[in-house]
Amino acid sequence: MARAYNFNAGPAALPEEVLLKAQKEFLDFEGSHMSVMELSHRSKEYSQVHDKANALLRELMEIPENYEILLLQGGASLQFSMVPLNLLDRNLGASYILTGSWSEKAVKEAKRIGPVEIAASTKASGYHAIPPLANIHWNKETSYVHLTSNNTIYGTQWQEYPQTGHIPLIADMSSDIMSKKIDVSRFGLIYAGAQKNLGPSGVTVVIIRKDLIKKDESLPTMLSYHTHASSGSLYNTPPTLAIYLLSLVLEWTKDKGGVSQIEKLNQQKAKLIYDAIDESNGFYTGHADRDSRSNMNITFTLPSSELTDKFLQEAADEGFIGLSGHRSVGGCRASIYNAVPHEHCLALAEFMKKFKNTNS
Ligand code: PMP
């Protein structure tokens, strides 16, 4: 069976090898005569899955020993609340950089917990860009600085992160975690829903510097990082199937040559589609400023809404899935996460060129 050209923004394409392996093991996981979904989360077999996911995350992202890895539920959206609940000192407030709708949502939740200052925002210019580092200003005594490393809806991505010194830098990396090498030690906390680069929905990865984990008896148990850190993310029943699939995606990432190799492949894939935009003599217009372009979500428009509709219809007829822009910005968006094959990006770039030649 041919696989769909899946450009969904998340949940998104998973590696075919991962799906085949999961299929093979579905009824009988490693000779247990049970599906991985049927194992007790306290069993030896499941512990191995859980430990493998943790160990591979640490290895692939080169996560230092002074960081804890947590596998949680509630999506990145719950982190919008857990981050301020655990880390926002109401006397100091917290600083947020606004680069799109997800940052706005993070701010909305933080404001329920304590004072928030906006350290920079590109809202006035329609979120076309990441702010220049020189334009970002935070209160020297703020609890933390929060940013969204890749803006899934607008198609912008940070190329270089601010130096925050002793202030913890916190990043929502939902849509670009493990797509490129990063220095984890630059961050106090990183969080990401798995459903783009890491696996299916249902598990959220949190990487937190150990000194930021505090026991706060006033917090609801499940909302405290301390609870999950002190129980190896097994305080309650974890999403076992999602973590199993996460472990398979991590194995696949390692087999591909690890994050630096994935980064190279991602650059090549993105270039195919950005070239189709840049060489179209203005037929396609990229939403993001060039120096803020995302290698994960490529957003563009056509000269009219009629042509956009025609493009999306013909693309769908040719088997391209998920190319409509987010409902809040319209236009088109191709999400090309780690698991989207090079050939699928090539097929899209060729379709774009063909469509331009017959419609301009
Ligand atoms: N942050 C970003 C950057 C996202 O792209 C998304 C989901 N598309 C979210 C947060 C919300 O994630 P979740 O649905 O896992 O809560």
Short mmCIF file of C-alpha atoms in Angstrom, two decimals, residues 146-279:
data_model
loop_
_atom_site.label_atom_id
_atom_site.label_comp_id
_atom_site.label_asym_id
_atom_site.label_seq_id
_atom_site.Cartn_x
_atom_site.Cartn_y
_atom_site.Cartn_z
CA HIS A 146 9.61 31.74 27.98
CA LEU A 147 9.70 31.33 24.20
CA THR A 148 8.11 29.12 21.54
CA SER A 149 11.01 27.70 19.54
CA ASN A 150 8.97 26.95 16.41
CA ASN A 151 5.68 28.61 15.56
CA THR A 152 3.63 25.83 14.03
CA ILE A 153 0.90 28.11 12.71
CA TYR A 154 2.98 30.97 11.27
CA GLY A 155 5.96 28.91 10.12
CA THR A 156 8.70 30.77 11.95
CA GLN A 157 11.53 29.26 13.98
CA TRP A 158 14.21 30.60 16.28
CA GLN A 159 17.67 30.28 14.72
CA GLU A 160 19.52 31.51 17.79
CA TYR A 161 18.21 31.70 21.34
CA PRO A 162 18.62 34.61 23.78
CA GLN A 163 21.36 34.36 26.43
CA THR A 164 19.47 34.67 29.69
CA GLY A 165 22.38 34.09 32.07
CA HIS A 166 21.15 33.04 35.53
CA ILE A 167 17.46 33.42 34.51
CA PRO A 168 16.00 30.06 33.38
CA LEU A 169 15.12 29.99 29.69
CA ILE A 170 12.00 27.93 29.04
CA ALA A 171 11.03 26.70 25.59
CA ASP A 172 7.91 25.19 24.14
CA MET A 173 9.60 22.96 21.54
CA SER A 174 6.45 21.09 20.56
CA SER A 175 7.00 21.50 16.85
CA ASP A 176 10.78 21.32 16.49
CA ILE A 177 12.12 19.13 19.29
CA MET A 178 14.78 16.77 17.93
CA SER A 179 14.66 18.34 14.48
CA LYS A 180 18.07 19.95 15.03
CA LYS A 181 20.89 19.94 17.52
CA ILE A 182 20.39 22.15 20.55
CA ASP A 183 22.42 22.71 23.67
CA VAL A 184 20.04 21.60 26.43
CA SER A 185 22.22 23.23 29.09
CA ARG A 186 21.12 26.64 27.75
CA PHE A 187 17.58 25.92 29.03
CA GLY A 188 15.97 25.62 32.42
CA LEU A 189 13.07 23.65 31.00
CA ILE A 190 11.98 22.33 27.60
CA TYR A 191 8.58 20.85 26.87
CA ALA A 192 6.96 19.29 23.82
CA GLY A 193 3.90 17.28 22.94
CA ALA A 194 5.14 14.16 21.13
CA GLN A 195 2.72 14.23 18.22
CA LYS A 196 4.98 15.98 15.69
CA ASN A 197 8.58 14.75 15.87
CA LEU A 198 8.48 12.16 18.62
CA GLY A 199 5.49 9.89 18.22
CA PRO A 200 1.73 9.87 18.66
CA SER A 201 -0.28 12.27 20.80
CA GLY A 202 -0.80 11.33 24.43
CA VAL A 203 2.66 11.86 25.87
CA THR A 204 4.43 15.15 26.59
CA VAL A 205 8.16 15.31 27.15
CA VAL A 206 9.44 17.72 29.81
CA ILE A 207 13.18 18.20 30.33
CA ILE A 208 13.84 20.17 33.50
CA ARG A 209 17.04 21.22 35.29
CA LYS A 210 16.99 19.43 38.63
CA ASP A 211 17.54 22.52 40.79
CA LEU A 212 14.26 23.96 39.45
CA ILE A 213 12.22 21.06 40.84
CA LYS A 214 10.80 22.20 44.17
CA LYS A 215 8.47 20.47 46.55
CA ASP A 216 5.46 22.74 46.95
CA GLU A 217 2.73 21.20 49.10
CA SER A 218 0.23 23.85 47.99
CA LEU A 219 0.19 22.50 44.41
CA PRO A 220 -2.23 19.76 43.33
CA THR A 221 -0.16 16.56 43.33
CA MET A 222 -0.49 15.86 39.61
CA LEU A 223 0.52 19.41 38.65
CA SER A 224 3.81 19.34 40.53
CA TYR A 225 7.02 18.48 38.67
CA HIS A 226 8.32 17.15 41.98
CA THR A 227 5.67 14.39 41.98
CA HIS A 228 6.67 13.11 38.56
CA ALA A 229 10.42 13.59 39.01
CA SER A 230 10.45 11.67 42.28
CA SER A 231 8.54 8.73 40.79
CA GLY A 232 10.30 8.37 37.42
CA SER A 233 7.08 9.52 35.66
CA LEU A 234 5.26 6.54 37.20
CA TYR A 235 3.31 8.29 39.95
CA ASN A 236 0.13 7.19 38.19
CA THR A 237 -0.56 5.15 35.07
CA PRO A 238 1.49 6.61 32.21
CA PRO A 239 0.29 6.53 28.57
CA THR A 240 2.02 3.21 27.96
CA LEU A 241 1.17 2.82 24.27
CA ALA A 242 2.29 6.37 23.44
CA ILE A 243 5.56 5.87 25.35
CA TYR A 244 6.17 2.57 23.55
CA LEU A 245 5.70 4.33 20.19
CA LEU A 246 7.93 7.17 21.40
CA SER A 247 10.65 4.60 22.13
CA LEU A 248 10.30 3.20 18.59
CA VAL A 249 10.50 6.67 17.02
CA LEU A 250 13.62 7.37 19.09
CA GLU A 251 15.19 4.10 17.92
CA TRP A 252 14.37 5.08 14.34
CA THR A 253 15.96 8.51 14.91
CA LYS A 254 19.10 6.83 16.19
CA ASP A 255 19.17 4.43 13.23
CA LYS A 256 18.93 7.43 10.89
CA GLY A 257 22.20 8.72 12.34
CA GLY A 258 20.90 10.75 15.26
CA VAL A 259 19.85 14.37 15.54
CA SER A 260 22.69 15.93 13.53
CA GLN A 261 21.90 13.69 10.56
CA ILE A 262 18.15 14.36 10.91
CA GLU A 263 18.96 18.08 10.96
CA LYS A 264 20.77 17.82 7.62
CA LEU A 265 17.90 15.86 6.08
CA ASN A 266 15.41 18.43 7.40
CA GLN A 267 17.40 21.28 5.84
CA GLN A 268 17.42 19.52 2.47
CA LYS A 269 13.68 18.80 2.63
CA ALA A 270 12.80 22.38 3.56
CA LYS A 271 15.05 23.74 0.80
CA LEU A 272 13.10 21.83 -1.84
CA ILE A 273 9.87 23.61 -0.90
CA TYR A 274 11.36 27.03 -0.12
CA ASP A 275 13.09 26.91 -3.52
CA ALA A 276 9.72 26.24 -5.16
CA ILE A 277 8.41 29.37 -3.41
CA ASP A 278 11.47 31.56 -4.11
CA GLU A 279 11.76 30.54 -7.77
#
